[in-house]
Every structure is written in C-alpha cells, then in structure tokens.
Amino acid sequence: TKYKIGLLDCQFSGENGKFPDTTAMAMDEINKRLAVVYNDHSFYVWDLSNLKQVGKAHSALYHSACVWDISVYPQLPEDSGRGHLPASTFATCSSDNTVRFWHLESSSKQDQQQLRNIYSRELLRILYSDPDLSHLKDNSRLPGDASAVADASRGIRAVQFHPSGDQLAVGDRLGNLNVYNLEFMDECFQVEAHDSDVLCVEYSPNFEDQEFLATASRDRLIHVFQKTSDSYRHTQTLSHHSASITSIKFTAKDALQLLSCGADKSIMFHTLEKGGEPVFHRSNHIVGKGSIYDMDLDPSGKHMVTTWQDRTLRIYNTATGKQRSVIKPSAGDECSLIKVTLDPSGLYVAATTSDKAVSLFDFYSGECLAKLFGHSEMVTEVKFSRDCKYLYSISADSCIFVWRLGRELTRNMHDRLVELGHSLPPSVQLTPVSRRETYSIGQPASSISKARGSEDTDADDSTTGEGGGERLDPNPEEEEEEEVRFRF
C-alpha cells in the first residue's frame, strides 16, 4: 500500500510504549479510510484524507482470548444513589487477564455522566489484572508461528457483582480471589484461596444482617468468607465434594442455603446455623447418574434448574430436594446442555449446548422455543439482561453476542415480574408487539406460558418426554398459536 503505517507509529508511539502487531488491513480509496485489525483484537479506522494529520475515525476494543464468565449489574432503586455503573451494564472476564464493563445504551442522564472509554463506545472501563499486559496479544493465530501457544494457566475465570453494586469479586485460574471497589476500581481484598482454577464466585443476599462470599474451585473445596465493614473474613471451608465443583448458589427463602454441584454427580445443600459463629452444615445430598455441569435458581429461590451429563435439565425444590420436572432436548438433538440461566421473571431458561449454540426453553412446559447459532467455539456462559430485552452469550472464540429478544417474550417477562411484585427498570416501556423489523427463527411454539397460578404445589412423580417435561404450573392458560420471534 502507498500509505505507510510507520506514519502512525512515529506520531503515537512513546519511548516505553507497547503496541500490538497489525494482523490485517483494508483500504477505502474513495473515502481515504484505512481499516486495521490488530492482534489484541482491537479494530481501528484511520482517516488518511490528510497524511500530515492522520486521525482516528472509529475504534473498538474487544477481548483477545476465551471469554469465561459474565455478570449483569444488579438492578438498584432509582433513588438509591449508590450505583457506580449505569443500569444495563454487564461485565465479562477473559483469559487475556482483563475484566471489561460493557454498556450498550445511553438514555439517562446518569449514563451520559459516566466516563466512557474513548477507544470503544460500548466499553465503560477495563480492569487489568496483569501489570505487564503480556496476555493481551493473541499470538496463537499468527501464520507460521508454531511456538505461539496460549497460556492455559493464566486468565480470569469467574466474576460476580455484589448485590449492592458496590464491589466486584474476581477469581482467576491461579486460585486467587480479588475484590474490587467499583467506585475507584481499587483492590480492597485479595487472598490466595485455592490451589487450582476458581471456577465460580457467588455473593449471598443479606440475611439477618449477614453477607457472605463463596468461591469454588477445581481443587474440590468451597471457601466461605463473611463480609465485614471494610474487608472479608474467612469463616469456613467445605470439603464434601470429591471432584471439581462446577457451580454454587445462595438462596434465602426460609433459611440461608448454599447449594453446590459438581463432577462427582452430587448436589449438596448447606444450611447456615442460627446463632453463634456463622457455620454452614450439610442438610441434604442428592446423587445422580452423571456429572452436573451447572445450575441456577428461579427468582423466588424455590426451584433450582440443573444441567446433567445425560443431556437433561432437571428441576428441584430447594427446600425439600425433591425433583419437580425433567426437560429433555427435542428428538434427534444429541447435544449436551452445559451452562444454564433463568430470566429475571423465571419464565424462560437459556442453556448452552455442546454444538456451539444456545437453546431457549419454556421453564414451565419444557418446550424448546428456539436454538441460536453464531459462535465458532464452545459457548461458555449465557445471561439475560435485567430489563428482559437481551440475551448475552460469550464464547471461547473471544466474542460476545447480544441477542435482542422478541417483544412478545419481553412483554411476557415484564407481566410476570409485575405479578411477582418486582419493580421494572425505569427504561422499560410496555408497548404492543409489532410485526415489523422481526425475523422468525426456530419452530412455532405451541405454548408461550405466562405461568399463572401457584408455584408451591409439590409433585412427587415426574413425567418426562422428548422436548418437554411436567408442567410446574397446574393451571396453564390457553395455548397461543403465535410464533416465537426474535429481533436482531
């Protein structure tokens, strides 16, 4: 090309500066724009209309390695004044040793006052855990470089926001736990918690003026820390599992419970003892026929959905441990279900599959509503947005996909949240379904249950079937003959 990249280097490089290597370029001769992709997965468009004053026309920064986990910023009361990040923010962590805070919308005054990253308009902040930034560059895809192998022992593995929105807990692949204050992005707590990867971190809700932070690892241990006024205090180590622990969750329905599952085919129920020192004792134990990959709780904390090695979703009552329902994939679908999450209303379940896709199920009927493809590698996690408008999926291909849910699905979730007595986000506007700007995917759903009725009815027997299971709602409404639609 007749335009030399050296012009950019001599203008912006410093004596001690570190810069990524150029991977690909494309020139727009008409508009005099040069698009450049670098090996840290950043994308720049340079304005070359005046070679004596080269300027940046557009840029974007992305993860350069596998994205492992995602956490959605909690919904806070509008008048609380405690939010250090705007609503609808979500954080992702990656093997490139960064935590990135993303925000796709800017509608409120609070959002406009937030400091944006000048190099990427969707990015609020970047938290670097590697001082030398050695893992930001993706050297594994350079042609002819046989020695360029990604360091599988480095990177951030798990991330979780505190329910108050004040702090962020981060677990890395070296077993370290770090807690950051979101107001100034400074580290307020650090401990070498585990001997192996921290696979998950989880905050408890406030229960009788007590708050806990739990971490689980490949070393088969769960460490429980009690939150104090300015730090954390280690209170207990649980060692009941005999293999890697894949997920932990807190629920505070009648008592504070810590639920855990793992590759040892077990689900453990730990209950906090009342009075005295905060100690969790094992109150229940479920053993299955295969490994358990993940679990999530419904908004009430009464039901727990789990993904099993036998390619099923199994739903349990958290109080009794009884199995309530089994959801199986559609006939002919031989893919395993890996990660699972419920939407804020508890109507729909999203699960990642072993064929690099995301499946969406009706939680109450068990019907598979849609299957979403697009990632080129294994999908590592999936989450719903707080306003029920989007579905976020992350993958080992270093990409984050934001799926816009159809208005009818969003409306069903909003209606359910109102029934449960939850407040809707301030930005939510209930509008009628429009058939414009929609694209139909998947098969027509025979039912889009709004899950009216009681959720407390226990079922001793579970019916199973391909593509569905027992309805948890004993009084479902009439089936709607409408297609499930997603907008992109």
XYZ file of C-alpha atoms in Angstrom:
488
model
C 0.000 0.000 0.000
C 1.229 3.511 -0.677
C 0.233 4.658 2.803
C 2.820 3.631 5.359
C 1.724 2.522 8.804
C 5.021 3.979 10.005
C 3.377 7.387 9.803
C 1.074 6.303 12.591
C 3.898 4.774 14.628
C 6.064 7.885 14.616
C 3.126 10.032 15.660
C 1.726 7.998 18.542
C 4.463 5.700 19.869
C 6.297 6.588 23.046
C 9.691 5.572 24.320
C 8.276 2.886 26.615
C 5.074 2.230 24.694
C 3.833 -1.248 23.832
C 1.787 -1.752 20.710
C 0.038 -4.750 19.158
C 1.034 -6.136 15.803
C -1.057 -5.498 12.719
C -2.979 -8.568 11.590
C -4.990 -7.296 8.600
C -5.689 -4.083 6.694
C -8.213 -2.840 4.140
C -8.130 0.483 2.303
C -11.135 2.537 1.192
C -9.652 4.550 -1.675
C -12.791 6.649 -2.156
C -13.201 7.877 1.432
C -9.481 7.658 2.266
C -10.086 5.406 5.253
C -7.804 2.584 6.388
C -9.320 -0.237 8.491
C -6.781 -2.107 10.612
C -7.191 -5.161 12.836
C -4.515 -5.775 15.488
C -3.558 -8.938 17.314
C -5.057 -7.708 20.586
C -8.420 -7.916 18.739
C -8.751 -4.153 18.546
C -10.193 -2.534 15.423
C -9.284 0.942 14.178
C -10.399 3.001 11.196
C -7.853 5.713 10.359
C -8.707 8.867 8.424
C -5.967 9.344 5.800
C -7.514 12.240 3.926
C -4.668 14.419 5.232
C -1.424 12.492 5.631
C 0.095 15.327 7.638
C -2.634 14.951 10.241
C -3.737 11.330 10.433
C -6.711 10.883 12.769
C -8.824 8.103 14.214
C -12.273 7.896 12.673
C -13.529 4.898 14.629
C -12.193 2.255 17.011
C -13.344 -0.670 19.117
C -11.656 -2.826 21.757
C -12.542 -6.472 22.366
C -11.330 -9.480 24.308
C -8.368 -11.218 22.696
C -8.861 -14.673 24.241
C -11.539 -17.001 25.580
C -14.310 -15.184 27.483
C -15.093 -17.273 30.560
C -17.781 -15.583 32.598
C -20.327 -12.771 32.561
C -22.127 -10.926 35.352
C -25.001 -8.477 34.937
C -25.032 -5.357 37.121
C -27.798 -5.578 39.766
C -30.940 -3.538 39.462
C -30.864 -0.816 42.138
C -33.645 1.536 43.272
C -33.679 4.643 41.126
C -33.348 6.952 44.145
C -30.667 4.929 45.932
C -27.796 6.964 44.523
C -25.424 4.028 45.110
C -24.900 2.829 41.584
C -21.329 3.268 40.415
C -22.220 1.908 36.974
C -25.249 2.709 34.805
C -28.166 0.318 34.563
C -27.899 -2.478 31.976
C -24.133 -2.718 32.443
C -22.565 -6.167 32.324
C -19.016 -7.349 32.967
C -17.065 -10.091 31.219
C -13.759 -11.739 32.128
C -11.312 -13.466 29.849
C -8.051 -15.355 29.515
C -6.480 -12.071 28.389
C -6.431 -11.117 32.108
C -8.987 -8.336 31.810
C -12.452 -7.600 33.123
C -14.409 -5.371 30.754
C -17.524 -3.385 31.625
C -19.950 -3.021 28.726
C -22.927 -0.716 28.310
C -24.884 -0.700 25.060
C -27.459 2.006 25.712
C -27.188 5.639 26.774
C -30.567 7.081 27.596
C -30.473 8.524 31.112
C -28.559 11.495 32.487
C -26.665 9.139 34.776
C -25.476 7.145 31.772
C -24.322 10.279 29.989
C -22.285 11.343 33.001
C -20.412 8.037 33.125
C -16.875 8.148 31.791
C -16.754 6.194 28.548
C -13.729 4.578 27.006
C -12.632 6.908 24.219
C -11.443 3.939 22.143
C -14.686 1.937 22.242
C -18.153 3.435 22.626
C -19.711 0.226 24.042
C -16.982 -0.077 26.672
C -17.102 1.720 30.016
C -13.945 0.508 31.716
C -11.236 -2.138 31.537
C -9.812 -3.733 34.665
C -6.309 -5.152 34.075
C -5.069 -7.912 36.391
C -1.794 -8.432 34.507
C 0.608 -5.495 35.100
C 2.833 -6.269 32.095
C -0.152 -6.777 29.722
C 1.638 -9.782 28.241
C -1.557 -11.720 27.589
C -3.425 -9.010 25.705
C -1.950 -10.051 22.367
C -3.321 -13.053 20.540
C -0.170 -14.690 19.166
C -1.690 -18.114 18.624
C -3.142 -17.216 15.218
C -0.069 -15.793 13.555
C 0.753 -17.888 10.478
C 3.877 -19.994 10.691
C 4.419 -19.410 14.414
C 4.497 -22.906 15.883
C 5.664 -21.672 19.293
C 2.741 -19.317 19.792
C 0.568 -21.304 22.171
C -1.929 -19.690 24.512
C -1.043 -19.932 28.189
C -3.880 -22.002 29.608
C -2.782 -21.358 33.198
C -3.460 -17.607 33.100
C -6.577 -15.530 32.888
C -9.666 -14.583 34.888
C -12.148 -17.410 35.257
C -15.100 -16.064 37.274
C -16.654 -12.676 38.031
C -19.623 -11.565 40.151
C -21.161 -8.226 41.185
C -22.116 -7.607 44.805
C -25.925 -7.234 45.156
C -25.443 -3.615 46.266
C -23.446 -2.793 43.122
C -20.506 -1.511 45.184
C -17.977 -4.290 44.644
C -16.847 -6.891 42.126
C -15.403 -10.302 43.036
C -12.948 -11.879 40.602
C -11.454 -15.372 40.625
C -8.538 -16.314 38.370
C -7.009 -19.546 37.071
C -4.201 -19.432 39.627
C -6.656 -19.777 42.525
C -6.617 -16.130 43.611
C -9.663 -14.214 44.795
C -9.682 -10.432 44.307
C -12.406 -7.988 45.307
C -12.505 -4.519 43.749
C -14.269 -1.366 44.862
C -16.264 -0.177 41.852
C -16.216 3.483 42.834
C -12.470 3.858 42.297
C -11.641 0.448 40.758
C -9.118 -0.224 43.521
C -8.469 -3.611 45.090
C -9.949 -3.902 48.593
C -9.350 -7.622 49.287
C -7.019 -10.304 47.939
C -6.319 -13.869 49.028
C -4.734 -16.970 47.524
C -7.846 -19.042 48.080
C -7.352 -22.204 46.037
C -4.678 -24.439 44.548
C -6.370 -24.512 41.138
C -8.833 -22.575 38.963
C -11.531 -20.613 40.750
C -14.478 -21.906 38.736
C -17.167 -19.751 40.349
C -17.713 -16.956 42.854
C -21.056 -16.103 44.418
C -22.433 -13.468 46.781
C -25.229 -14.219 49.222
C -28.226 -11.957 49.779
C -28.335 -10.037 53.036
C -29.690 -12.486 55.611
C -30.185 -11.266 59.189
C -27.540 -8.560 58.632
C -25.013 -11.109 57.391
C -23.462 -11.306 53.941
C -21.166 -13.981 52.551
C -18.916 -14.538 49.560
C -18.237 -18.114 48.449
C -15.672 -19.458 45.986
C -15.451 -22.916 44.450
C -12.599 -24.494 42.557
C -11.254 -27.432 40.668
C -9.495 -28.412 43.913
C -12.896 -29.645 45.233
C -13.113 -27.040 48.004
C -15.591 -24.269 48.799
C -14.297 -21.316 50.810
C -16.821 -19.105 52.606
C -15.935 -15.504 53.524
C -18.063 -13.225 55.675
C -18.273 -9.613 54.583
C -17.217 -7.134 57.242
C -17.447 -3.336 57.217
C -14.261 -2.889 55.170
C -12.998 -6.370 54.207
C -13.754 -10.105 54.250
C -13.110 -12.760 56.888
C -12.637 -16.433 56.094
C -15.132 -18.416 58.162
C -15.326 -21.934 56.749
C -14.033 -24.433 54.191
C -16.452 -27.063 52.851
C -14.830 -30.225 51.540
C -17.772 -32.541 50.894
C -17.277 -32.806 47.126
C -14.900 -35.387 45.657
C -14.411 -33.751 42.233
C -14.423 -30.322 40.586
C -17.211 -28.021 41.750
C -18.973 -26.532 38.764
C -21.485 -24.145 40.350
C -22.533 -22.626 43.692
C -25.631 -20.575 44.559
C -27.128 -18.919 47.635
C -30.829 -18.864 48.444
C -32.551 -17.259 51.425
C -36.145 -18.432 51.303
C -36.669 -19.611 54.917
C -33.022 -20.049 55.871
C -29.789 -19.134 54.147
C -28.690 -22.067 51.993
C -25.527 -22.630 49.987
C -26.129 -25.015 47.075
C -23.284 -26.638 45.152
C -22.934 -29.170 42.358
C -20.000 -30.809 40.638
C -18.452 -33.518 38.533
C -18.862 -36.031 41.387
C -22.546 -36.415 40.393
C -23.677 -34.670 43.589
C -25.783 -31.701 44.637
C -25.017 -30.516 48.157
C -27.354 -28.426 50.324
C -25.630 -26.464 53.097
C -27.737 -24.507 55.632
C -26.499 -21.690 57.852
C -26.805 -22.473 61.542
C -28.601 -19.848 63.589
C -26.813 -18.248 66.495
C -23.137 -18.266 67.328
C -20.432 -18.365 64.700
C -21.642 -18.424 61.068
C -21.267 -22.085 60.094
C -22.887 -23.968 57.206
C -23.784 -27.623 57.817
C -24.796 -30.132 55.158
C -28.555 -30.581 55.272
C -29.235 -32.583 52.111
C -27.371 -34.541 49.449
C -28.587 -35.625 46.009
C -26.633 -38.164 43.958
C -27.303 -38.671 40.252
C -26.025 -40.850 37.434
C -23.754 -38.321 35.769
C -21.805 -35.119 36.216
C -23.672 -31.882 36.833
C -22.403 -29.021 34.694
C -24.279 -26.004 36.049
C -27.304 -24.802 37.988
C -29.401 -21.672 38.514
C -32.270 -20.554 40.747
C -35.619 -19.050 39.862
C -36.392 -15.527 41.221
C -38.287 -16.917 44.227
C -35.468 -19.278 45.194
C -37.946 -22.163 45.390
C -36.758 -24.026 42.302
C -33.324 -24.978 41.074
C -32.605 -25.973 37.463
C -29.531 -28.101 36.704
C -27.809 -29.421 33.580
C -26.722 -33.080 33.664
C -24.362 -35.235 31.692
C -27.337 -37.238 30.353
C -28.384 -34.162 28.274
C -31.312 -33.212 30.529
C -32.446 -30.219 32.529
C -33.652 -31.315 35.962
C -35.637 -29.043 38.253
C -35.579 -29.490 42.032
C -37.331 -27.971 45.023
C -34.637 -26.186 47.047
C -36.439 -26.738 50.367
C -37.053 -30.480 50.080
C -34.583 -31.552 47.393
C -37.372 -33.342 45.512
C -37.183 -33.484 41.734
C -40.027 -31.491 40.206
C -39.533 -31.944 36.465
C -37.202 -33.157 33.722
C -36.704 -31.346 30.427
C -35.164 -33.251 27.527
C -33.970 -31.811 24.213
C -36.025 -32.371 21.091
C -35.888 -35.716 19.334
C -32.775 -36.022 17.205
C -30.860 -33.392 19.178
C -27.831 -35.256 20.531
C -26.106 -32.224 22.046
C -25.280 -31.912 25.714
C -26.571 -28.992 27.762
C -23.725 -27.243 29.575
C -24.450 -23.813 31.122
C -27.921 -22.717 32.195
C -29.613 -19.496 33.305
C -33.142 -18.303 34.057
C -34.519 -14.924 33.065
C -35.359 -12.422 35.860
C -39.040 -13.437 35.789
C -38.416 -17.191 35.828
C -40.412 -17.887 32.659
C -37.656 -18.941 30.278
C -34.460 -20.989 30.522
C -31.433 -20.453 28.291
C -28.847 -23.224 28.076
C -25.617 -23.520 26.124
C -25.110 -26.676 24.099
C -22.091 -28.676 23.014
C -22.685 -27.762 19.335
C -21.721 -24.090 19.981
C -25.332 -22.933 20.236
C -27.807 -21.590 22.799
C -31.207 -23.220 23.362
C -34.202 -21.392 24.811
C -36.809 -23.373 26.785
C -40.126 -22.605 28.414
C -39.439 -23.235 32.109
C -42.963 -24.456 32.865
C -43.817 -26.540 29.798
C -40.276 -27.686 28.965
C -40.718 -26.873 25.280
C -37.689 -25.823 23.266
C -38.686 -22.466 21.783
C -35.605 -21.672 19.719
C -31.964 -22.528 19.128
C -29.452 -19.770 18.405
C -26.293 -20.306 16.352
C -23.406 -17.998 15.550
C -20.412 -18.717 17.770
C -17.468 -20.559 16.231
C -16.321 -22.145 19.509
C -17.920 -23.521 22.666
C -20.337 -21.117 24.358
C -19.027 -20.671 27.905
C -21.867 -18.716 29.539
C -25.222 -17.085 28.846
C -27.225 -14.452 30.764
C -30.423 -12.405 30.398
C -30.349 -8.633 30.773
C -32.137 -7.076 33.760
C -34.711 -5.393 31.526
C -35.517 -8.732 29.802
C -34.749 -7.281 26.364
C -31.464 -9.005 25.582
C -29.696 -12.318 25.918
C -25.905 -12.230 26.277
C -23.752 -15.174 25.206
C -19.959 -15.462 25.493
C -17.654 -17.994 23.937
C -14.154 -19.392 23.628
C -13.956 -17.578 20.277
C -13.437 -14.340 22.321
C -16.770 -12.949 21.078
C -19.750 -11.563 22.978
C -23.102 -11.909 21.222
C -26.045 -9.720 22.220
C -29.344 -11.259 21.096
C -32.375 -8.975 21.040
C -35.395 -10.891 22.301
C -38.778 -10.560 20.626
C -41.200 -8.075 22.097
C -43.694 -10.773 22.965
C -41.159 -12.667 25.063
C -40.128 -9.430 26.755
C -43.740 -8.489 27.422
C -44.422 -11.902 28.992
C -41.436 -11.472 31.308
C -42.460 -7.946 32.289
C -46.014 -9.080 33.051
C -44.677 -11.884 35.200
C -42.362 -9.519 37.101
C -45.331 -7.256 37.868
C -47.284 -10.259 39.161
C -44.394 -11.198 41.432
C -44.291 -7.680 42.828
C -40.916 -6.749 41.330
C -40.300 -3.248 40.061
C -39.453 -2.881 36.385
C -36.350 -0.983 35.258
C -37.048 2.742 34.666
C -36.258 2.388 30.954
C -38.933 -0.280 30.385
C -41.867 0.779 28.240
C -44.628 -1.738 27.689
C -45.527 -1.409 24.010
C -47.676 -3.637 21.821
C -45.992 -6.257 19.704
C -45.000 -5.009 16.267
C -44.542 -7.421 13.412
C -42.181 -5.078 11.643
C -38.429 -5.457 11.977
C -38.744 -9.045 13.165
C -37.262 -12.240 11.903
C -38.742 -15.597 12.760
C -36.377 -18.347 13.840
C -36.940 -21.760 15.270
C -40.198 -23.694 15.232
C -43.613 -22.230 16.111
C -44.206 -22.639 19.818
C -47.388 -24.401 20.743
C -47.452 -22.524 24.028
C -45.907 -19.402 25.482
C -46.975 -19.957 29.058
C -47.196 -16.942 31.301
C -47.034 -19.278 34.257
C -50.034 -18.058 36.168
C -51.060 -19.921 39.267
C -49.305 -21.473 42.206
C -45.656 -22.448 42.202
C -45.769 -24.124 45.598
C -47.636 -27.307 44.603
C -45.304 -30.243 45.143
C -45.164 -33.064 42.621
C -43.913 -36.431 43.826
C -43.912 -38.001 40.376
C -42.078 -36.521 37.396
C -43.149 -37.085 33.825
C -40.540 -36.868 31.146
C -40.642 -36.663 27.421
C -38.672 -35.543 24.430
C -38.667 -31.793 24.149
C -40.619 -31.277 27.347
C -41.457 -32.326 30.861
C -44.032 -31.909 33.571
C -45.719 -28.519 33.763
C -44.941 -26.891 37.094
C -48.000 -24.667 36.708
C -51.121 -26.772 37.407
C -53.426 -24.234 35.714
C -51.811 -23.057 32.492
C -53.666 -20.608 30.302
C -54.922 -21.378 26.839
C -52.193 -22.116 24.362
C -51.335 -19.309 21.984
C -50.771 -20.030 18.333
C -48.163 -17.355 17.868
C -44.630 -17.812 16.634
C -41.771 -17.004 18.943
C -39.906 -14.122 17.334
C -36.502 -12.689 17.923
C -35.221 -9.333 16.739
C -31.663 -8.756 15.666
